[in-house]
GROMACS .gro file of C-alpha atoms in nm:
model
  253
    1MET     CA    1  -0.761   0.234   1.867
    2THR     CA    2  -0.564   0.330   1.489
    3GLY     CA    3  -0.572   0.557   1.212
    4TYR     CA    4  -0.586   0.238   0.967
    5ALA     CA    5  -0.679   0.449   0.640
    6PHE     CA    6  -0.992   0.238   0.515
    7SER     CA    7  -1.068   0.240   0.131
    8PRO     CA    8  -1.227  -0.122   0.091
    9TYR     CA    9  -1.445  -0.258  -0.187
   10CYS     CA   10  -1.746  -0.347   0.036
   11GLY     CA   11  -1.756   0.037   0.195
   12ALA     CA   12  -1.664   0.145   0.501
   13PRO     CA   13  -1.765  -0.021   0.826
   14PRO     CA   14  -2.119  -0.024   0.875
   15SER     CA   15  -2.273   0.000   1.250
   16PRO     CA   16  -2.419  -0.276   1.400
   17ALA     CA   17  -2.779  -0.044   1.351
   18THR     CA   18  -2.715  -0.007   0.922
   19TRP     CA   19  -2.546  -0.325   0.861
   20LEU     CA   20  -2.850  -0.505   0.773
   21ALA     CA   21  -2.955  -0.248   0.540
   22ARG     CA   22  -2.603  -0.249   0.327
   23TRP     CA   23  -2.668  -0.475   0.029
   24ASN     CA   24  -2.373  -0.439  -0.270
   25LEU     CA   25  -2.587  -0.339  -0.535
   26ASP     CA   26  -2.250  -0.288  -0.739
   27PRO     CA   27  -2.365  -0.221  -1.129
   28ILE     CA   28  -2.101  -0.364  -1.238
   29LEU     CA   29  -2.047  -0.723  -0.996
   30ILE     CA   30  -2.422  -0.786  -1.081
   31ALA     CA   31  -2.359  -0.761  -1.462
   32ILE     CA   32  -2.060  -1.027  -1.423
   33LEU     CA   33  -2.250  -1.217  -1.231
   34LEU     CA   34  -2.532  -1.232  -1.469
   35ALA     CA   35  -2.318  -1.284  -1.762
   36CYS     CA   36  -2.149  -1.584  -1.595
   37LEU     CA   37  -2.500  -1.766  -1.549
   38VAL     CA   38  -2.632  -1.694  -1.848
   39ALA     CA   39  -2.310  -1.803  -2.089
   40TYR     CA   40  -2.370  -2.105  -1.850
   41PHE     CA   41  -2.717  -2.219  -1.930
   42ALA     CA   42  -2.636  -2.089  -2.289
   43SER     CA   43  -2.345  -2.298  -2.383
   44VAL     CA   44  -2.281  -2.612  -2.097
   45GLN     CA   45  -2.498  -2.910  -2.238
   46THR     CA   46  -2.482  -3.127  -1.950
   47GLU     CA   47  -2.768  -3.318  -1.706
   48ARG     CA   48  -3.025  -3.139  -1.521
   49TRP     CA   49  -2.897  -3.218  -1.204
   50ARG     CA   50  -2.596  -3.075  -1.254
   51LYS     CA   51  -2.724  -2.710  -1.361
   52ALA     CA   52  -2.955  -2.729  -1.061
   53ALA     CA   53  -2.616  -2.760  -0.903
   54PHE     CA   54  -2.426  -2.462  -1.100
   55ALA     CA   55  -2.737  -2.268  -1.051
   56GLY     CA   56  -2.740  -2.319  -0.677
   57GLY     CA   57  -2.362  -2.260  -0.634
   58TRP     CA   58  -2.382  -1.889  -0.797
   59ALA     CA   59  -2.712  -1.840  -0.594
   60LEU     CA   60  -2.484  -1.892  -0.280
   61GLY     CA   61  -2.140  -1.685  -0.454
   62ALA     CA   62  -2.346  -1.428  -0.590
   63LEU     CA   63  -2.500  -1.371  -0.190
   64ALA     CA   64  -2.181  -1.414  -0.027
   65VAL     CA   65  -2.083  -1.062  -0.226
   66ILE     CA   66  -2.372  -0.871  -0.238
   67SER     CA   67  -2.536  -0.945   0.065
   68PRO     CA   68  -2.460  -0.718   0.448
   69LEU     CA   69  -2.207  -0.943   0.426
   70CYS     CA   70  -1.996  -0.773   0.215
   71PRO     CA   71  -1.992  -0.453   0.448
   72LEU     CA   72  -1.983  -0.664   0.773
   73SER     CA   73  -1.702  -0.844   0.634
   74VAL     CA   74  -1.499  -0.489   0.653
   75SER     CA   75  -1.569  -0.458   1.044
   76LEU     CA   76  -1.540  -0.833   1.182
   77PHE     CA   77  -1.219  -1.024   1.036
   78SER     CA   78  -1.448  -1.287   1.189
   79ALA     CA   79  -1.715  -1.217   0.928
   80ARG     CA   80  -1.457  -1.209   0.616
   81ILE     CA   81  -1.355  -1.542   0.703
   82PHE     CA   82  -1.696  -1.678   0.717
   83GLN     CA   83  -1.734  -1.585   0.391
   84HIS     CA   84  -1.420  -1.716   0.277
   85MET     CA   85  -1.538  -2.071   0.399
   86TRP     CA   86  -1.876  -2.031   0.302
   87LEU     CA   87  -1.782  -2.012  -0.094
   88ALA     CA   88  -1.459  -2.272  -0.052
   89SER     CA   89  -1.665  -2.477   0.132
   90VAL     CA   90  -2.043  -2.475   0.036
   91VAL     CA   91  -2.061  -2.258  -0.292
   92ALA     CA   92  -1.729  -2.431  -0.480
   93PRO     CA   93  -1.865  -2.787  -0.478
   94LEU     CA   94  -2.180  -2.667  -0.620
   95ILE     CA   95  -2.015  -2.505  -0.846
   96ALA     CA   96  -1.775  -2.836  -0.946
   97LEU     CA   97  -2.062  -3.067  -0.958
   98GLY     CA   98  -2.269  -2.802  -1.219
   99LEU     CA   99  -1.906  -2.815  -1.492
  100PRO     CA  100  -1.959  -3.041  -1.762
  101PRO     CA  101  -1.851  -3.425  -1.655
  102THR     CA  102  -1.535  -3.352  -1.982
  103LEU     CA  103  -1.471  -3.042  -1.831
  104ALA     CA  104  -1.441  -3.151  -1.453
  105GLY     CA  105  -1.217  -3.481  -1.563
  106ARG     CA  106  -0.968  -3.250  -1.670
  107LEU     CA  107  -0.958  -3.096  -1.358
  108GLY     CA  108  -0.973  -3.317  -1.108
  109ARG     CA  109  -0.664  -3.515  -1.277
  110ARG     CA  110  -0.435  -3.384  -1.041
  111PRO     CA  111  -0.602  -3.337  -0.714
  112VAL     CA  112  -0.276  -3.299  -0.475
  113LEU     CA  113  -0.130  -3.015  -0.664
  114ALA     CA  114  -0.515  -2.843  -0.676
  115ALA     CA  115  -0.492  -2.936  -0.298
  116ALA     CA  116  -0.143  -2.792  -0.278
  117THR     CA  117  -0.214  -2.462  -0.490
  118PHE     CA  118  -0.556  -2.494  -0.231
  119ALA     CA  119  -0.352  -2.458   0.079
  120VAL     CA  120  -0.102  -2.166  -0.052
  121THR     CA  121  -0.357  -1.992  -0.146
  122LEU     CA  122  -0.550  -2.010   0.187
  123TRP     CA  123  -0.280  -1.918   0.419
  124PHE     CA  124  -0.159  -1.633   0.176
  125TRP     CA  125  -0.487  -1.410   0.154
  126GLN     CA  126  -0.429  -1.494   0.619
  127ALA     CA  127  -0.076  -1.353   0.605
  128PRO     CA  128  -0.129  -1.020   0.779
  129ALA     CA  129  -0.007  -0.835   0.489
  130ALA     CA  130  -0.153  -0.967   0.198
  131TYR     CA  131  -0.516  -0.952   0.374
  132ALA     CA  132  -0.408  -0.595   0.469
  133ALA     CA  133  -0.371  -0.524   0.091
  134THR     CA  134  -0.721  -0.675   0.064
  135PHE     CA  135  -0.898  -0.330   0.222
  136GLN     CA  136  -0.627  -0.066   0.031
  137SER     CA  137  -0.702  -0.223  -0.317
  138ASP     CA  138  -1.027  -0.291  -0.481
  139GLY     CA  139  -0.807  -0.516  -0.790
  140VAL     CA  140  -0.622  -0.680  -0.451
  141TYR     CA  141  -0.968  -0.763  -0.277
  142TRP     CA  142  -1.122  -0.920  -0.589
  143ALA     CA  143  -0.721  -1.088  -0.717
  144MET     CA  144  -0.833  -1.265  -0.325
  145HIS     CA  145  -1.143  -1.357  -0.418
  146LEU     CA  146  -1.075  -1.470  -0.712
  147THR     CA  147  -0.756  -1.631  -0.705
  148ALA     CA  148  -0.897  -1.837  -0.347
  149PHE     CA  149  -1.199  -1.990  -0.526
  150ALA     CA  150  -1.075  -2.071  -0.844
  151ALA     CA  151  -0.860  -2.316  -0.618
  152ALA     CA  152  -1.060  -2.455  -0.434
  153VAL     CA  153  -1.341  -2.516  -0.751
  154TRP     CA  154  -1.020  -2.659  -0.878
  155LEU     CA  155  -1.049  -2.912  -0.550
  156TRP     CA  156  -1.356  -3.032  -0.579
  157SER     CA  157  -1.328  -3.099  -0.930
  158GLY     CA  158  -1.050  -3.284  -0.866
  159LEU     CA  159  -1.281  -3.450  -0.490
  160LEU     CA  160  -1.601  -3.523  -0.649
  161ASP     CA  161  -1.491  -3.676  -1.019
  162GLY     CA  162  -1.620  -3.990  -1.090
  163SER     CA  163  -1.425  -4.122  -1.341
  164ARG     CA  164  -1.115  -4.166  -1.096
  165ASP     CA  165  -0.932  -4.503  -1.035
  166ALA     CA  166  -0.676  -4.474  -0.815
  167LEU     CA  167  -0.755  -4.343  -0.438
  168GLY     CA  168  -0.410  -4.292  -0.307
  169PRO     CA  169  -0.383  -3.970  -0.441
  170PHE     CA  170  -0.751  -3.908  -0.317
  171ALA     CA  171  -0.680  -3.986  -0.011
  172LEU     CA  172  -0.363  -3.744   0.010
  173ALA     CA  173  -0.544  -3.433  -0.101
  174THR     CA  174  -0.790  -3.474   0.144
  175LEU     CA  175  -0.559  -3.530   0.442
  176LEU     CA  176  -0.385  -3.226   0.324
  177THR     CA  177  -0.637  -3.002   0.273
  178THR     CA  178  -0.817  -3.091   0.615
  179GLY     CA  179  -0.488  -3.087   0.805
  180GLN     CA  180  -0.401  -2.741   0.648
  181MET     CA  181  -0.694  -2.574   0.733
  182GLY     CA  182  -0.728  -2.719   1.094
  183LEU     CA  183  -0.349  -2.605   1.145
  184LEU     CA  184  -0.403  -2.282   0.985
  185GLY     CA  185  -0.709  -2.214   1.224
  186ALA     CA  186  -0.570  -2.341   1.499
  187LEU     CA  187  -0.279  -2.052   1.466
  188ILE     CA  188  -0.536  -1.795   1.391
  189THR     CA  189  -0.716  -1.907   1.742
  190PHE     CA  190  -0.489  -1.960   2.006
  191ALA     CA  191  -0.250  -1.644   1.868
  192GLY     CA  192  -0.184  -1.372   2.134
  193ARG     CA  193  -0.253  -1.065   2.021
  194PRO     CA  194  -0.408  -0.885   1.710
  195LEU     CA  195  -0.268  -0.987   1.367
  196TYR     CA  196  -0.520  -0.775   1.115
  197ALA     CA  197  -0.460  -0.423   1.116
  198PRO     CA  198  -0.784  -0.364   0.918
  199HIS     CA  199  -0.984  -0.405   1.225
  200PHE     CA  200  -0.771  -0.279   1.509
  201ALA     CA  201  -1.047  -0.043   1.586
  202THR     CA  202  -1.353  -0.135   1.369
  203THR     CA  203  -1.494  -0.465   1.630
  204TYR     CA  204  -1.563  -0.267   1.911
  205ALA     CA  205  -1.904  -0.117   1.797
  206TRP     CA  206  -2.003  -0.529   1.791
  207GLY     CA  207  -1.896  -0.587   2.151
  208LEU     CA  208  -1.576  -0.741   2.038
  209THR     CA  209  -1.239  -0.661   2.101
  210PRO     CA  210  -0.959  -0.747   1.787
  211LEU     CA  211  -0.833  -1.068   1.964
  212ALA     CA  212  -1.227  -1.205   2.059
  213ASP     CA  213  -1.314  -1.168   1.678
  214GLN     CA  214  -0.975  -1.300   1.540
  215GLN     CA  215  -1.022  -1.589   1.771
  216LEU     CA  216  -1.367  -1.597   1.668
  217GLY     CA  217  -1.318  -1.650   1.333
  218GLY     CA  218  -0.970  -1.920   1.394
  219VAL     CA  219  -1.269  -2.110   1.485
  220VAL     CA  220  -1.484  -2.063   1.218
  221MET     CA  221  -1.228  -2.187   1.000
  222TRP     CA  222  -1.138  -2.460   1.264
  223VAL     CA  223  -1.431  -2.619   1.326
  224PRO     CA  224  -1.789  -2.573   1.139
  225ALA     CA  225  -1.615  -2.526   0.799
  226GLY     CA  226  -1.374  -2.782   0.863
  227VAL     CA  227  -1.628  -3.017   1.021
  228LEU     CA  228  -1.832  -2.929   0.652
  229MET     CA  229  -1.528  -2.963   0.444
  230ALA     CA  230  -1.441  -3.306   0.561
  231GLY     CA  231  -1.757  -3.432   0.588
  232GLY     CA  232  -1.784  -3.372   0.249
  233PHE     CA  233  -1.459  -3.537   0.163
  234ALA     CA  234  -1.575  -3.822   0.299
  235TRP     CA  235  -1.898  -3.812   0.092
  236ALA     CA  236  -1.695  -3.814  -0.223
  237PHE     CA  237  -1.413  -4.074  -0.088
  238LEU     CA  238  -1.743  -4.303   0.028
  239GLN     CA  239  -1.854  -4.258  -0.382
  240THR     CA  240  -1.451  -4.306  -0.538
  241LEU     CA  241  -1.507  -4.657  -0.320
  242ARG     CA  242  -1.828  -4.803  -0.477
  243ARG     CA  243  -1.717  -4.688  -0.829
  244ALA     CA  244  -1.395  -4.818  -0.749
  245GLU     CA  245  -1.542  -5.124  -0.660
  246ALA     CA  246  -1.775  -5.169  -0.897
  247ARG     CA  247  -1.490  -5.091  -1.182
  248GLN     CA  248  -1.377  -5.402  -1.053
  249ILE     CA  249  -1.694  -5.568  -1.011
  250GLU     CA  250  -1.692  -5.526  -1.405
  251ARG     CA  251  -1.371  -5.655  -1.463
  252MET     CA  252  -1.407  -5.955  -1.294
  253ALA     CA  253  -1.735  -6.057  -1.465
   0.00000   0.00000   0.00000
């Protein structure tokens, strides 16, 4: 047990009996989320499928930060990792697909830089000291979410860009992302001791030791999230190959 002083954005650690009732109804957050949705549909003129992708990403992203997953992530490291991977692997590609093609094309010009930025943000916020800081300051908590999510959207914009001709940078970005996520997940899973102080006293109510919770979080990053991310990359890579082949045929015609 530990005397770690909690002041996290999502509130005090919930119990298994109460966490499903602990929705985060922060009016400022809800107002910002609604403003983003209204601004998008009022200002973006693009295909319906792109708007549907954005709306789906918005809904799933809002669910990640206002649902009981928010307070659960205070109790369990594994829940926080699931939240991160949900935003990076499910929400971010939908938002990237919803961007206007011109903006997506500009963001997608440097996929390797985007992949490196995503890796830096992921590793930085999983470092024990930076992770603990998100429990002590609302500003740091939202800096974590915003930088990590922005990097993920940038990365997916490059991977899903339909105007790409060169496959080399795309393949390198894909390998860098899947490799670093797998490595980080493995390091967290096989660490010999618990690393994340905010959870030293909060996991026992859930039948987990801090180390077991940490190992579960590492597996969430390493296996399911890695498979989902790799599947998305594979789909995008195939689409890119088809576009490159189509362009080659057009040049030869």
